[in-house]
Structure formats: C-alpha cells, structure tokens
Coordinates of C-alpha atoms in Angstrom, one line a residue:
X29 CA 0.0 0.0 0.0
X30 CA 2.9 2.3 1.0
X31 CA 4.1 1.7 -2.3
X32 CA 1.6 2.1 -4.4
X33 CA 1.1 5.9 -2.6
X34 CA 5.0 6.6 -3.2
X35 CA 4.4 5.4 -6.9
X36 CA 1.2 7.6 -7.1
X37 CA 2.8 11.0 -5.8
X38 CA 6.1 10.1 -7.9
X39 CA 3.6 10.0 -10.8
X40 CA 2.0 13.4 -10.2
X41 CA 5.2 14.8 -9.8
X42 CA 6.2 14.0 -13.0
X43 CA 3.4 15.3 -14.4
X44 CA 3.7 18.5 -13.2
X45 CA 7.4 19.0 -14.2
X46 CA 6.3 18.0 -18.0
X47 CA 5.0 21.7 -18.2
X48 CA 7.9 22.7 -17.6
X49 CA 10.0 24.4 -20.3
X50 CA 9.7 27.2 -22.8
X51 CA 9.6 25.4 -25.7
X52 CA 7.6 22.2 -27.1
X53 CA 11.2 20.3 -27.3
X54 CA 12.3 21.6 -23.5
X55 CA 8.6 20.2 -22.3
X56 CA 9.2 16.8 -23.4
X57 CA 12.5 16.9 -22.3
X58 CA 11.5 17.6 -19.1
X59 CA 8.6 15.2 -19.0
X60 CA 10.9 12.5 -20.4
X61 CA 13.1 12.5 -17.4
X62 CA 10.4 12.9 -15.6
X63 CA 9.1 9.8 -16.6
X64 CA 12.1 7.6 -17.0
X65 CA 12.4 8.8 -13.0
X66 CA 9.2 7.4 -12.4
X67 CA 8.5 4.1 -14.4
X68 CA 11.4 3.8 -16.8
X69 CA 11.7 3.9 -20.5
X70 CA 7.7 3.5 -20.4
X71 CA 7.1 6.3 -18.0
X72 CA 9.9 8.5 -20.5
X73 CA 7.8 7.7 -23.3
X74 CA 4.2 8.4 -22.0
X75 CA 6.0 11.9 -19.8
X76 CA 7.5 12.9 -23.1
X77 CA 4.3 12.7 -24.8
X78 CA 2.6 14.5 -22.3
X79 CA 4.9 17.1 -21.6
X80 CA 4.7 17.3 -25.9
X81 CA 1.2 17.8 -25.6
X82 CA 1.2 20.7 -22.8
X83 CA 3.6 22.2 -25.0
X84 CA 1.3 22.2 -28.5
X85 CA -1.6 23.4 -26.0
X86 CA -0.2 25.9 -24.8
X87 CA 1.5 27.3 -28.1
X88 CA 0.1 30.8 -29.7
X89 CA -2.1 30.6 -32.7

C-alpha cells in the first residue's frame, strides 16, 4: 500500500514537471526524465508525450 502511494505521488510529480519548459522540445524533455524517473523507459515515453502535448496546448495561434 505504501508503495503504491509513493508510486502515485512520484507519478503526479512528473506530471507536473512536463509543463515545464519554454519550448515544445524543453517540455518533453522535461517530461521524459520525468518519466524515466518514475517508471522507466515507459514512463519516458508516456511523460514525453505528455509534456509534448502541454507544449502544442499551450502554443500561440
């Protein structure tokens, strides 16, 4: 159980730090590590593509 809180909270974080970044490339790069902190080259993958698609959301018309 204490895990699964630790590896909950871990997750959040990362999700949080894949906004950050100026650019597109900086906020998958940051939710990248994020991930690959988290859960490895799967949680890189899935924080890079997140952190990708704060970036494109966030970018001006």
């Amino acid at each position: 159980m204490k895990r699964t809180i630790v590896t909950l909270a871990l997750a959040a974080a990362a999700l949080a730090a894949a906004g950050c970044g100026q650019t597109i490339e900086q906020r998958a790069a940051t939710g990248a590590i994020a991930g690959a902190v988290v859960a490895g080259p799967v949680g890189a993958a899935v924080g890079g593509a997140a952190g990708a698609a704060v970036g494109q959301a966030e970018k001006p018309n």
